[in-house]
């Protein structure tokens, strides 16, 4: 996808603060962090959202979770919140699957 922001970051065409790269997944710092650790875990392959990815490639989704854990292990003691927004009404602004890894500070519950 030539015009996809996260495809271009994963390909190295747009600079980012990379923290971890594997054959299929990249992890880089969110440009507008909302926690001491705020890293985006992104598949190199283009999938619109986590539901599309889960349908197309459960193995790749599991690899993204593994990368998220490794980022948290190295940055914030292995504990983290993982967020996938699906659709603009849920706050998804970039239509390429990405997991937000948030950690490094105590977090309140999202749900009551
Ligand atoms: P979402 O709103 O769930 O789609 O998350 C997209 C995230 O991408 C937001 O938290 C943005 O701050 C982040 N973002 C947008 N552009 C960039 C960029 N060039 N480098 C790193 N993070 C970005
Ligand atoms: Zn893409």
mmCIF file of N, CA and C and ligand atoms in Angstrom, residues 1 4 6-7 46 96, ligand 2:
data_model
loop_
_atom_site.group_PDB
_atom_site.id
_atom_site.type_symbol
_atom_site.label_atom_id
_atom_site.label_comp_id
_atom_site.label_asym_id
_atom_site.label_seq_id
_atom_site.Cartn_x
_atom_site.Cartn_y
_atom_site.Cartn_z
ATOM 1 N N UNK A 1 0.862 -1.203 0.000
ATOM 2 C CA UNK A 1 0.000 0.000 0.000
ATOM 3 C C UNK A 1 0.893 1.247 0.000
ATOM 4 N N UNK A 4 0.031 4.180 2.466
ATOM 5 C CA UNK A 4 -0.303 3.851 3.858
ATOM 6 C C UNK A 4 0.848 4.261 4.773
ATOM 7 N N UNK A 6 1.702 3.481 7.876
ATOM 8 C CA UNK A 6 2.439 2.451 8.627
ATOM 9 C C UNK A 6 3.150 1.463 7.701
ATOM 10 N N UNK A 7 2.631 1.224 6.490
ATOM 11 C CA UNK A 7 3.409 0.459 5.504
ATOM 12 C C UNK A 7 4.713 1.193 5.212
ATOM 13 N N UNK A 46 0.207 -5.332 5.100
ATOM 14 C CA UNK A 46 -0.928 -4.442 5.327
ATOM 15 C C UNK A 46 -2.203 -5.232 5.618
ATOM 16 N N UNK A 96 -4.210 0.682 9.348
ATOM 17 C CA UNK A 96 -3.245 -0.426 9.220
ATOM 18 C C UNK A 96 -3.082 -0.959 10.638
HETATM 19 ZN ZN1 LIG B 2 -0.413 -0.374 5.479
#
